[in-house]
PDB file of C-alpha atoms in Angstrom:
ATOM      1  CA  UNK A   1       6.432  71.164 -29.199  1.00 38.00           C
ATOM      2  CA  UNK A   2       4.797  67.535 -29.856  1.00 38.00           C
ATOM      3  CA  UNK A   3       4.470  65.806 -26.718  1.00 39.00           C
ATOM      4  CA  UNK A   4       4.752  62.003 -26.277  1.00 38.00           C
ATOM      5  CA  UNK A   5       2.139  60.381 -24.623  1.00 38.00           C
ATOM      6  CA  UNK A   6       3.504  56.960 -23.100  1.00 38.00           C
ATOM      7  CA  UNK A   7       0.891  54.600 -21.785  1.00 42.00           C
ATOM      8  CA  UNK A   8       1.134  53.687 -17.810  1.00 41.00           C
ATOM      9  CA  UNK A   9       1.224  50.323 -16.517  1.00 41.00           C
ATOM     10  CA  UNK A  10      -2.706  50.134 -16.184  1.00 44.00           C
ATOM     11  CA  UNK A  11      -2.948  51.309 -19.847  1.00 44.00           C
ATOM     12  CA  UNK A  12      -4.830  47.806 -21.396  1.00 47.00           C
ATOM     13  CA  UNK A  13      -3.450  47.641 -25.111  1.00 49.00           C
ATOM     14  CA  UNK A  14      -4.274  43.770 -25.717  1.00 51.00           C
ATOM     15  CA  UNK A  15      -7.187  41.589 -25.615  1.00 54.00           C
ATOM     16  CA  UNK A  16      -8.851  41.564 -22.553  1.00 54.00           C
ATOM     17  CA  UNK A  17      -7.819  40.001 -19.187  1.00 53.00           C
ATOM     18  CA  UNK A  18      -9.535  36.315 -19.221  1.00 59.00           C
ATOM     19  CA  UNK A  19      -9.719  34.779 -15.334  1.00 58.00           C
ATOM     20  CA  UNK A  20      -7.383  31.484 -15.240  1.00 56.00           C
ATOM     21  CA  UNK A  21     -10.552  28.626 -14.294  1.00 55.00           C
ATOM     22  CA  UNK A  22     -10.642  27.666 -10.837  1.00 53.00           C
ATOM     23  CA  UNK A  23      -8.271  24.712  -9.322  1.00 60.00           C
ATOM     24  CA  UNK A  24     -10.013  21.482  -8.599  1.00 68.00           C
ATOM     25  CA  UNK A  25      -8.832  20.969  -5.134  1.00 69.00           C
ATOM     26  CA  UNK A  26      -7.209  17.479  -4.267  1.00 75.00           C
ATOM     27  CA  UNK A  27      -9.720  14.863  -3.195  1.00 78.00           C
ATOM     28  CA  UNK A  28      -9.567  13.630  -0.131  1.00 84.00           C
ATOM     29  CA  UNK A  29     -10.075  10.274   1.261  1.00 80.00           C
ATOM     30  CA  UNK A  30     -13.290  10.527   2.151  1.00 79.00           C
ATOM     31  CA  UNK A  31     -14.792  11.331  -1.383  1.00 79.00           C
ATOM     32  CA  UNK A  32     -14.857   8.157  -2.964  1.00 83.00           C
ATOM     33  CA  UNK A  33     -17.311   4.858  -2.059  1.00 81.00           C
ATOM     34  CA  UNK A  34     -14.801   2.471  -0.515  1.00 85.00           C
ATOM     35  CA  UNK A  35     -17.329   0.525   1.356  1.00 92.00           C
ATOM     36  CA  UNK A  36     -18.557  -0.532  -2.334  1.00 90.00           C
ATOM     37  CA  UNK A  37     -15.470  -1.108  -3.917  1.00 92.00           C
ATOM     38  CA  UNK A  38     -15.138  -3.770  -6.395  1.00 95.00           C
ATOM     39  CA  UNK A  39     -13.411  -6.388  -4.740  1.00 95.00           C
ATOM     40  CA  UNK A  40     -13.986  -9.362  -6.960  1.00 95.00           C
ATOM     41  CA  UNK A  41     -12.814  -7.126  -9.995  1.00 94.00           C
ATOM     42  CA  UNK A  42      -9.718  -5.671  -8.220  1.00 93.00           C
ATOM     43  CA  UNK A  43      -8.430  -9.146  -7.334  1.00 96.00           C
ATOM     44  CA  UNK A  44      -9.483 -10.731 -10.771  1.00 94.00           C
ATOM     45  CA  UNK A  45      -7.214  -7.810 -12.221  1.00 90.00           C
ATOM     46  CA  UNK A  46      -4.522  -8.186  -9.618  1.00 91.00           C
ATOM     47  CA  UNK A  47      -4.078 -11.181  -7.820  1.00 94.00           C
ATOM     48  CA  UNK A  48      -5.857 -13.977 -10.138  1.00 94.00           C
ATOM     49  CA  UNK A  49      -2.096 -14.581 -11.288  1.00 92.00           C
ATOM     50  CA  UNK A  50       1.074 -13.615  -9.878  1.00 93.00           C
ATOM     51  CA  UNK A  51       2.521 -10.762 -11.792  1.00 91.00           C
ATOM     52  CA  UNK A  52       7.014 -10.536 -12.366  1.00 92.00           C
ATOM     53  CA  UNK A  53       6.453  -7.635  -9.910  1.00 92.00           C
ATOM     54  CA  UNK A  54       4.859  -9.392  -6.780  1.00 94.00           C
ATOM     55  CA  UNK A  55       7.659 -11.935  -7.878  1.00 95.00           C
ATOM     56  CA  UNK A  56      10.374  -8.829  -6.844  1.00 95.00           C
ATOM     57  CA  UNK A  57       8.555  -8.009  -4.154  1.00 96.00           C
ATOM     58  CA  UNK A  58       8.043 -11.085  -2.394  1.00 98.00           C
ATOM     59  CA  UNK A  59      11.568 -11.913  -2.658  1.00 97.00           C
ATOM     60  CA  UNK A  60      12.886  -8.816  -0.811  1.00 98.00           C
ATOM     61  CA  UNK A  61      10.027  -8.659   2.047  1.00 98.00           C
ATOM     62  CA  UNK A  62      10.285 -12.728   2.421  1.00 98.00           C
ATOM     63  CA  UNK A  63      14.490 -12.261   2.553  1.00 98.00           C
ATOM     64  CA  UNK A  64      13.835  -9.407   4.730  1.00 98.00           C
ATOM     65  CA  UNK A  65      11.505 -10.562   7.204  1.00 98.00           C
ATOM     66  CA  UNK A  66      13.022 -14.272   7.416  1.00 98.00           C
ATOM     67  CA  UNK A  67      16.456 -12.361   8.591  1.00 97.00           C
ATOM     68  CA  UNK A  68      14.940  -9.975  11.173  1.00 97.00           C
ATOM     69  CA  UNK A  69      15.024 -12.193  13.879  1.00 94.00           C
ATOM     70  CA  UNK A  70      11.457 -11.190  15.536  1.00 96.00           C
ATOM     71  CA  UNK A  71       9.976 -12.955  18.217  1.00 95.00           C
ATOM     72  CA  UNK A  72       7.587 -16.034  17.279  1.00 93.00           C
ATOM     73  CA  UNK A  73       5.004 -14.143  19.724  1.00 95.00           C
ATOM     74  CA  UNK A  74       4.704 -11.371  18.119  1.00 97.00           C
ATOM     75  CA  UNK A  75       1.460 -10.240  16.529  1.00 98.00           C
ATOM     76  CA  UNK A  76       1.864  -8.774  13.186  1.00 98.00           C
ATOM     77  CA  UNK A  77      -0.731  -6.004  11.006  1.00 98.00           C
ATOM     78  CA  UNK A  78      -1.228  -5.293   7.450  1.00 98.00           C
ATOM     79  CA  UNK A  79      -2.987  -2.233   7.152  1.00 98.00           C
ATOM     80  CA  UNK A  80      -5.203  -1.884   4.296  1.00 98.00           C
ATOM     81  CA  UNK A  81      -5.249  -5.239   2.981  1.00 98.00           C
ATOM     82  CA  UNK A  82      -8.159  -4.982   0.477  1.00 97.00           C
ATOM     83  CA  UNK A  83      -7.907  -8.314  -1.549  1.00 98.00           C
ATOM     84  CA  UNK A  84      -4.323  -8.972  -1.175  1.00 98.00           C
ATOM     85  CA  UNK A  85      -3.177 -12.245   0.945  1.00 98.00           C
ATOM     86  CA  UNK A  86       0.379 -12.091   1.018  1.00 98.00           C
ATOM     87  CA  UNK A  87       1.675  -9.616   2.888  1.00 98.00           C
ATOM     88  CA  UNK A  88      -0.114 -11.361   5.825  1.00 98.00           C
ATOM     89  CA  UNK A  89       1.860 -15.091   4.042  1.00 98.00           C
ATOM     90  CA  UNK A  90       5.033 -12.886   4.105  1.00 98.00           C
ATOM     91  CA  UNK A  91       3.847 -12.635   8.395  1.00 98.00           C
ATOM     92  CA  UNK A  92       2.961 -16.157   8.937  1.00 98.00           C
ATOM     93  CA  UNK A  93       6.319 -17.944  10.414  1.00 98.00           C
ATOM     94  CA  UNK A  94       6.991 -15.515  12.454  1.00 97.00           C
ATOM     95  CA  UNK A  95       3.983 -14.010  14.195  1.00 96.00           C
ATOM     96  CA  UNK A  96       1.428 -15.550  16.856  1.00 97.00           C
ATOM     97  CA  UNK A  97      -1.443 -13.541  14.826  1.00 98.00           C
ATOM     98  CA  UNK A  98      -1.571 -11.175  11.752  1.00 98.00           C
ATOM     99  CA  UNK A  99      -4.428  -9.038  12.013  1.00 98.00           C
ATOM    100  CA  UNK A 100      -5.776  -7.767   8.636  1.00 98.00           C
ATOM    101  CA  UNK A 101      -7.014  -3.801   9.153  1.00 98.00           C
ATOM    102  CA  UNK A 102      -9.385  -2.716   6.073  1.00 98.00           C
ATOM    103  CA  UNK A 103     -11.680   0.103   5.774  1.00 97.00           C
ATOM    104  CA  UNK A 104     -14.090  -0.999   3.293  1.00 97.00           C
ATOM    105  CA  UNK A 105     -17.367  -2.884   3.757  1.00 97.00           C
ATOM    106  CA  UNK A 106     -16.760  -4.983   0.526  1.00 97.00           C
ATOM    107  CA  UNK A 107     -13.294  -5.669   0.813  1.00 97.00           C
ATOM    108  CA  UNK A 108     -13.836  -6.833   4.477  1.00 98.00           C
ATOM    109  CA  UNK A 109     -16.323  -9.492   3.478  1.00 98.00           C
ATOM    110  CA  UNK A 110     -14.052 -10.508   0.814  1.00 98.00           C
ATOM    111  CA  UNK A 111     -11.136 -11.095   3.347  1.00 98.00           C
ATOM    112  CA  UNK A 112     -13.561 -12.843   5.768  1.00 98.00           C
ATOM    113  CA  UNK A 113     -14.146 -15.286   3.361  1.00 98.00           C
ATOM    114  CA  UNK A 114     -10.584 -16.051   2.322  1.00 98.00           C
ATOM    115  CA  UNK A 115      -9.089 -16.727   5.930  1.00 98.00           C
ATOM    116  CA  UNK A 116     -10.698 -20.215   6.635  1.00 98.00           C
ATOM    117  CA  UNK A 117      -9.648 -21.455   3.554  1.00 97.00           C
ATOM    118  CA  UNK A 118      -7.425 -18.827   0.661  1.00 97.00           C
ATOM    119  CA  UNK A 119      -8.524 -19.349  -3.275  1.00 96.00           C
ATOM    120  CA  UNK A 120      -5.845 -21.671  -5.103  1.00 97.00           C
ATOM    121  CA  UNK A 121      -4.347 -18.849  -6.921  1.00 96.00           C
ATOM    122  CA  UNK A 122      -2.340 -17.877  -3.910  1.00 98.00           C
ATOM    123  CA  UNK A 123      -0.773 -21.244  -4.031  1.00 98.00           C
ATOM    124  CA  UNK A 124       1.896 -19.646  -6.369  1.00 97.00           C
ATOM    125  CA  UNK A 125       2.299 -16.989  -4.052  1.00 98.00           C
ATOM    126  CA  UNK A 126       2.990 -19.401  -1.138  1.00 98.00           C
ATOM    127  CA  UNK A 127       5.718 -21.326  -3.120  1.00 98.00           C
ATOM    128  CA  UNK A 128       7.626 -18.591  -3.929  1.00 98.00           C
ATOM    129  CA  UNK A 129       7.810 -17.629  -0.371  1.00 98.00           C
ATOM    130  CA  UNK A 130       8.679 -21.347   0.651  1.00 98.00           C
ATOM    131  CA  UNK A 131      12.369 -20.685  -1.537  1.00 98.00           C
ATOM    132  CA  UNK A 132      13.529 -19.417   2.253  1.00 98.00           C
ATOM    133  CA  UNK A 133      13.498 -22.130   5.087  1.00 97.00           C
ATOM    134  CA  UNK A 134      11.288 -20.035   7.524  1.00 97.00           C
ATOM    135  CA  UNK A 135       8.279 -20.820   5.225  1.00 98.00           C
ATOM    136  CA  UNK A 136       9.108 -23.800   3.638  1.00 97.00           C
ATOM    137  CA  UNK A 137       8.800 -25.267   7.155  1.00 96.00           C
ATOM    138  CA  UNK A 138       5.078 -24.758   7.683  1.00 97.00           C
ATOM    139  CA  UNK A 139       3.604 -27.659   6.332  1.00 95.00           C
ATOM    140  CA  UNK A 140       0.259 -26.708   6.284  1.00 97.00           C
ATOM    141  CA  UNK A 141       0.075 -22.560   4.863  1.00 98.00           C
ATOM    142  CA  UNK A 142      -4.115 -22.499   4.526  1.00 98.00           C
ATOM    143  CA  UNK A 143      -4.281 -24.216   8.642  1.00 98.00           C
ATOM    144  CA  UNK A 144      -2.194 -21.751  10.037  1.00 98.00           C
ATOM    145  CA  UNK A 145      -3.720 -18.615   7.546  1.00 98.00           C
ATOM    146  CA  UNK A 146      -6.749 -19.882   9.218  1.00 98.00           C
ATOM    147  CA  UNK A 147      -5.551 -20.241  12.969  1.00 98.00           C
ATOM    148  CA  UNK A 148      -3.573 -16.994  12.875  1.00 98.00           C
ATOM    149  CA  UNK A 149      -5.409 -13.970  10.447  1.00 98.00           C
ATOM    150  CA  UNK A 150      -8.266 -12.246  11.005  1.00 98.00           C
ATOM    151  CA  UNK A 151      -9.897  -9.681   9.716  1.00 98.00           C
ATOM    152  CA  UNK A 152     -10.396  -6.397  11.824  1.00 98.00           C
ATOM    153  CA  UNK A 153     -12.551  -3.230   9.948  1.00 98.00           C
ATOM    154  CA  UNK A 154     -10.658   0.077  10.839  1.00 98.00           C
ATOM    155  CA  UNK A 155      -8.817   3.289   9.128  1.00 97.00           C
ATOM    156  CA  UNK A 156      -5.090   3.738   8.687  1.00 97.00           C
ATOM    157  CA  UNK A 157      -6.061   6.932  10.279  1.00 97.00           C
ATOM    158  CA  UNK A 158      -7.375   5.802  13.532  1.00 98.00           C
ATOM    159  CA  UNK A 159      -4.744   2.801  14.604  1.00 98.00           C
ATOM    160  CA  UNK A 160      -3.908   1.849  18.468  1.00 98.00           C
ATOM    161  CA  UNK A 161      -0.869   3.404  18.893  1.00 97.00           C
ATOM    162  CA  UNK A 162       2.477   0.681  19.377  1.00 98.00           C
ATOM    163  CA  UNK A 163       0.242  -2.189  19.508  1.00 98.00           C
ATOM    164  CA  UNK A 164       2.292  -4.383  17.029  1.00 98.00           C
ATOM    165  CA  UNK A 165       5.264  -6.099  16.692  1.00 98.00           C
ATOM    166  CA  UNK A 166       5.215  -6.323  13.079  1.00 98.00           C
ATOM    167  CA  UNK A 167       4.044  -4.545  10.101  1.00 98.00           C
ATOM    168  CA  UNK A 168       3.070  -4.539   6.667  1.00 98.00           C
ATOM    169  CA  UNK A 169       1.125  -1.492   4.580  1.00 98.00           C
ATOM    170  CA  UNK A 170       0.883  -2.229   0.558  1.00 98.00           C
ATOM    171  CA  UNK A 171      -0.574   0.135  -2.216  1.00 96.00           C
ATOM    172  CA  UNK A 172      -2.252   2.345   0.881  1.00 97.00           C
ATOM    173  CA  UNK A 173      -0.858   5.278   1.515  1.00 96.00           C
ATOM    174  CA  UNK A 174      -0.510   6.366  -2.009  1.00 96.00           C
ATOM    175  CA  UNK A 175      -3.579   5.419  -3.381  1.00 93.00           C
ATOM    176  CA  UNK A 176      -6.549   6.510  -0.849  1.00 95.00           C
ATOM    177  CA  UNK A 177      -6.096  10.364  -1.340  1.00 93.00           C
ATOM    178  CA  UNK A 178      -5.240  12.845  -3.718  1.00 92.00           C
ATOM    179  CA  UNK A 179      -3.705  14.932  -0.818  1.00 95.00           C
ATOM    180  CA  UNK A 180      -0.412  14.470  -0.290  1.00 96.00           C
ATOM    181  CA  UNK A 181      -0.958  15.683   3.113  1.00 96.00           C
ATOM    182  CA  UNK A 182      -3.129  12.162   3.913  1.00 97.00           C
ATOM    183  CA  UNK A 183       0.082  10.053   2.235  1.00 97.00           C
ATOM    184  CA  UNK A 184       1.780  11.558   4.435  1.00 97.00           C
ATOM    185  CA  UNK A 185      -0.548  10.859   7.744  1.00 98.00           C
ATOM    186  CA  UNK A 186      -0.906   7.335   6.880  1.00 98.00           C
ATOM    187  CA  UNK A 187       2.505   6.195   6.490  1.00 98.00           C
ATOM    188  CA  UNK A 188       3.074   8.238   9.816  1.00 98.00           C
ATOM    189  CA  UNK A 189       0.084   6.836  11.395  1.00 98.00           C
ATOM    190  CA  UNK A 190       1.215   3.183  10.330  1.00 98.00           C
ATOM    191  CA  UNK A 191       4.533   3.290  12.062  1.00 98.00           C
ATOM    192  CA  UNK A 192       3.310   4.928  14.759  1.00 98.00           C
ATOM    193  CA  UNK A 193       0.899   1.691  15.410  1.00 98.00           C
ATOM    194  CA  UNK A 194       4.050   0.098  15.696  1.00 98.00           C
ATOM    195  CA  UNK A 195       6.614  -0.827  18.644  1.00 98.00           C
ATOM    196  CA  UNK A 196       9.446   1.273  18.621  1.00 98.00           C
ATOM    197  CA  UNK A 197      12.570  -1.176  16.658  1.00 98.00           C
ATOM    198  CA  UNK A 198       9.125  -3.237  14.815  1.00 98.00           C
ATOM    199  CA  UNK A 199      10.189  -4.690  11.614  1.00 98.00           C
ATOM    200  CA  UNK A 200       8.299  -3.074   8.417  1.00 98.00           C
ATOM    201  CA  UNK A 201       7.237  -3.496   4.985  1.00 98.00           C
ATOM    202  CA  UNK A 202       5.555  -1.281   3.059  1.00 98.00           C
ATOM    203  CA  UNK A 203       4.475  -0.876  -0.853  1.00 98.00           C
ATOM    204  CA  UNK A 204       3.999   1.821  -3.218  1.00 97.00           C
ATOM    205  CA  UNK A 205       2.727   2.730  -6.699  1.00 92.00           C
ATOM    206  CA  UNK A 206       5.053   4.638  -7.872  1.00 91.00           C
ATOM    207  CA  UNK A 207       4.096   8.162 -10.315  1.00 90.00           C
ATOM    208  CA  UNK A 208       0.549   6.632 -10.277  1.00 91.00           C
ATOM    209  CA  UNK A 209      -2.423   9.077 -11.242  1.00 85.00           C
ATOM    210  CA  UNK A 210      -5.419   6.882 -10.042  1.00 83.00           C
ATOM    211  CA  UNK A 211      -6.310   3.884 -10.574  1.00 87.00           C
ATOM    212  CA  UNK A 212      -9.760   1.895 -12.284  1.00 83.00           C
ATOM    213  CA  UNK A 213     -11.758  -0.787 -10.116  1.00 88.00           C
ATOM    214  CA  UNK A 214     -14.801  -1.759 -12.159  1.00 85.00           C
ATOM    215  CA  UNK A 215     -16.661   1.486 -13.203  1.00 83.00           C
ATOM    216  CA  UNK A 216     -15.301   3.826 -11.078  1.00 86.00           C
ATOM    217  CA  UNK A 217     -11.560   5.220 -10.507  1.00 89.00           C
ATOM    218  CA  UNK A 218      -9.776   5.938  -7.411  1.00 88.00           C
ATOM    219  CA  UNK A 219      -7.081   8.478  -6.164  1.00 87.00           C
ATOM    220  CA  UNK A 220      -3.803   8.523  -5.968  1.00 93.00           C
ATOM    221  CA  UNK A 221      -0.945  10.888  -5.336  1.00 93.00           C
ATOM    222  CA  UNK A 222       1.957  10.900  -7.395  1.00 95.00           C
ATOM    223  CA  UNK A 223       5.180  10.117  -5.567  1.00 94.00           C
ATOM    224  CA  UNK A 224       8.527   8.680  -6.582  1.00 96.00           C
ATOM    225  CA  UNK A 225      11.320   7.035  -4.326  1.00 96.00           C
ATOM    226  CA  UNK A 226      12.700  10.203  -3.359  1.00 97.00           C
ATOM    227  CA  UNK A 227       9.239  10.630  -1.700  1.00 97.00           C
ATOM    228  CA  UNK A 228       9.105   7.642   0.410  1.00 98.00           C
ATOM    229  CA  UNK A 229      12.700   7.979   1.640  1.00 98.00           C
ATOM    230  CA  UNK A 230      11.836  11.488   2.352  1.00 98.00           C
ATOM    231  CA  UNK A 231       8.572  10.659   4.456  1.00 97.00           C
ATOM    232  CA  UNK A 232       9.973   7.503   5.788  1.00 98.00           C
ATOM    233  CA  UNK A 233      13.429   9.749   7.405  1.00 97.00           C
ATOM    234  CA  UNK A 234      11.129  10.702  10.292  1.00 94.00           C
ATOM    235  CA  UNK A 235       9.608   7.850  11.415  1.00 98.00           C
ATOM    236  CA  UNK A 236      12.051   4.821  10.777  1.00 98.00           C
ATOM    237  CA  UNK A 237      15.967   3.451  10.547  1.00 98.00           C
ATOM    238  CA  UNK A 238      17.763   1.382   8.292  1.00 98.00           C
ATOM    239  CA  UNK A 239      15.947   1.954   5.727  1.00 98.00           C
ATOM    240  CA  UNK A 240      16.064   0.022   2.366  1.00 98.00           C
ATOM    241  CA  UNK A 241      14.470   0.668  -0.551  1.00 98.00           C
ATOM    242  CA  UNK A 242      13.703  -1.071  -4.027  1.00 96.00           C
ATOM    243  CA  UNK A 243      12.399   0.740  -7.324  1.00 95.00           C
ATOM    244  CA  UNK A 244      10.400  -2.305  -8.995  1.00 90.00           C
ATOM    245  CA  UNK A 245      11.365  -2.758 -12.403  1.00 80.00           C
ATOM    246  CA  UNK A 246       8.527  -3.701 -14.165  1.00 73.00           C
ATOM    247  CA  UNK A 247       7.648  -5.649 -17.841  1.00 65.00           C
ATOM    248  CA  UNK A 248       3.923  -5.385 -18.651  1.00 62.00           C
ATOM    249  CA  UNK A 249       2.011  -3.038 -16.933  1.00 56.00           C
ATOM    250  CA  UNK A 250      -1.343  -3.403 -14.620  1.00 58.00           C
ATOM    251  CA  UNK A 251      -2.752  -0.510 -16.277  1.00 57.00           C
ATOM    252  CA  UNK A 252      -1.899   2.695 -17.328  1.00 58.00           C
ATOM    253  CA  UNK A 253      -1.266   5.996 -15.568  1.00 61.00           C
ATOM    254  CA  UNK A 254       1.841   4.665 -13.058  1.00 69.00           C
ATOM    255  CA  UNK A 255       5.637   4.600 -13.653  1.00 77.00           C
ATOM    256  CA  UNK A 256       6.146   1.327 -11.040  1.00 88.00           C
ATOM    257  CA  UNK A 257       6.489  -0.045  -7.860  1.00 93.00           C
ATOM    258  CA  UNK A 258       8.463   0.821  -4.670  1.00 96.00           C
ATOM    259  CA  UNK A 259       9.370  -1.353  -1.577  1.00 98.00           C
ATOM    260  CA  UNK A 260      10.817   0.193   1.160  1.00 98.00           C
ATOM    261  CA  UNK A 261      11.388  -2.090   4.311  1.00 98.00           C
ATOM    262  CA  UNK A 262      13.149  -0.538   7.673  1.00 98.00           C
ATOM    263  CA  UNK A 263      12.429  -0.526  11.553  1.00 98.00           C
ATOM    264  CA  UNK A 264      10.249   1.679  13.314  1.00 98.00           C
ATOM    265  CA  UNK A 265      12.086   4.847  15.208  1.00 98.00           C
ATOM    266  CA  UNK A 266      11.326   5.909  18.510  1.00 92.00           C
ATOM    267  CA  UNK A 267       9.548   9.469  17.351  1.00 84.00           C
ATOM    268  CA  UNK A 268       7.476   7.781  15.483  1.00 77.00           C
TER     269      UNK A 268
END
């Protein structure tokens, strides 16, 4: 009788076995230069014109803000401001001082040099928040930039805890870190620098996979709304947010923008 020899499991009958390449773990926030980011260039790129986007935006945070009814002694925060002026304008009517947090060197000087006197090209920026009454009532917008903002160096992740009234956190969470675990700790870590009930306004990129300032790119994680209403459902109530349709892009490598405004919860 023949017999049948059938090969086991650990028989190898094809080409051989190749190892898959190792994983690139995420980078982290601490990997990249920020203290020599390229401030001039990021604004230049950004902020030298007002884009149909920051038109969107400013109209919900300005609408949202200038109904909130927050006390005029309030003292306001945008976290991570880099070389962007008007979340702090969106603050102005309705705080006794805006302090601007930023972690890099570079983008700290740059901000230090704005507040006693902002560029003209925020002038744009300014009117369109003036359509509401609460803004179109201060007179003078570069005097009282100058009387109320300045400019503090610090991390999202190391923030007094609910030391401010009122708060503000654009294009930071999602685009210091790779790790979604660090998105994650600085949108926590911003709320939780905030009074319980605080007004809020924060910004996202949305689907972005990193982003180009001069020679060098930066992170980013890739979120979508879902994310933010997701990461938000912890630490905040009444909730609203915006998918920001765009036209022409900034760049490549993002899908658009995402403005989520709310008021800080009490487990924050």
């Amino acid at each position: 009788m023949r017999e049948t020899v059938v090969p086991s499991a650990a028989t190898h009958t094809g080409p051989p076995a190749r190892n898959p390449p190792p994983r690139t773990p995420p980078a982290r926030n601490q990997d990249f230069p920020w203290d020599t980011f390229d401030s001039q260039a990021y604004y230049t790129h950004n902020y030298w014109s007002m884009h149909d986007a920051d038109r969107k935006i400013i109209a919900v945070i300005r609408d949202f803000f200038a109904g909130a009814d927050i006390d005029p002694a309030t003292r306001g925060v945008d976290v991570g401001a880099g070389t962007n002026l008007y979340p702090a304008m969106a603050m102005l009517p309705f705080c006794s001082h805006v302090d601007l947090i930023e972690f890099s060197a570079s983008n700290v000087d740059w901000l230090e040099k704005q507040v006693p006197g902002y560029g003209g090209s925020w002038d744009d920026f300014w009117k369109l928040f003036t359509e509401h009454d609460a803004y179109e009532r201060i007179a003078d917008p570069r005097t009282q930039f100058a009387r109320k903002v300045s400019v503090q160096r610090g991390s999202v992740f190391a923030l007094p805890r609910r030391h401010w009234g009122l708060g503000t956190m654009f294009f930071v969470a999602c685009s210091l870190s790779e790790k979604m675990t660090e998105f994650h700790a600085a949108v926590e870590d911003f709320a939780g620098a905030l009074a319980i009930g605080a007004p809020f306004a924060a910004a996202f990129m949305e689907n972005s996979q990193g982003y180009p300032v001069g020679d060098r790119k930066f992170p980013a994680v890739d979120i979508d709304v879902d994310t933010v209403r997701d990461c938000l459902a912890s630490v905040a109530y009444n909730v609203d947010i915006s998918r920001i349709d765009i036209g022409e892009k900034l760049r490549d490598g993002y899908g658009g923008m995402i403005v989520a405004t709310g008021r800080v919860a009490e487990k924050a």
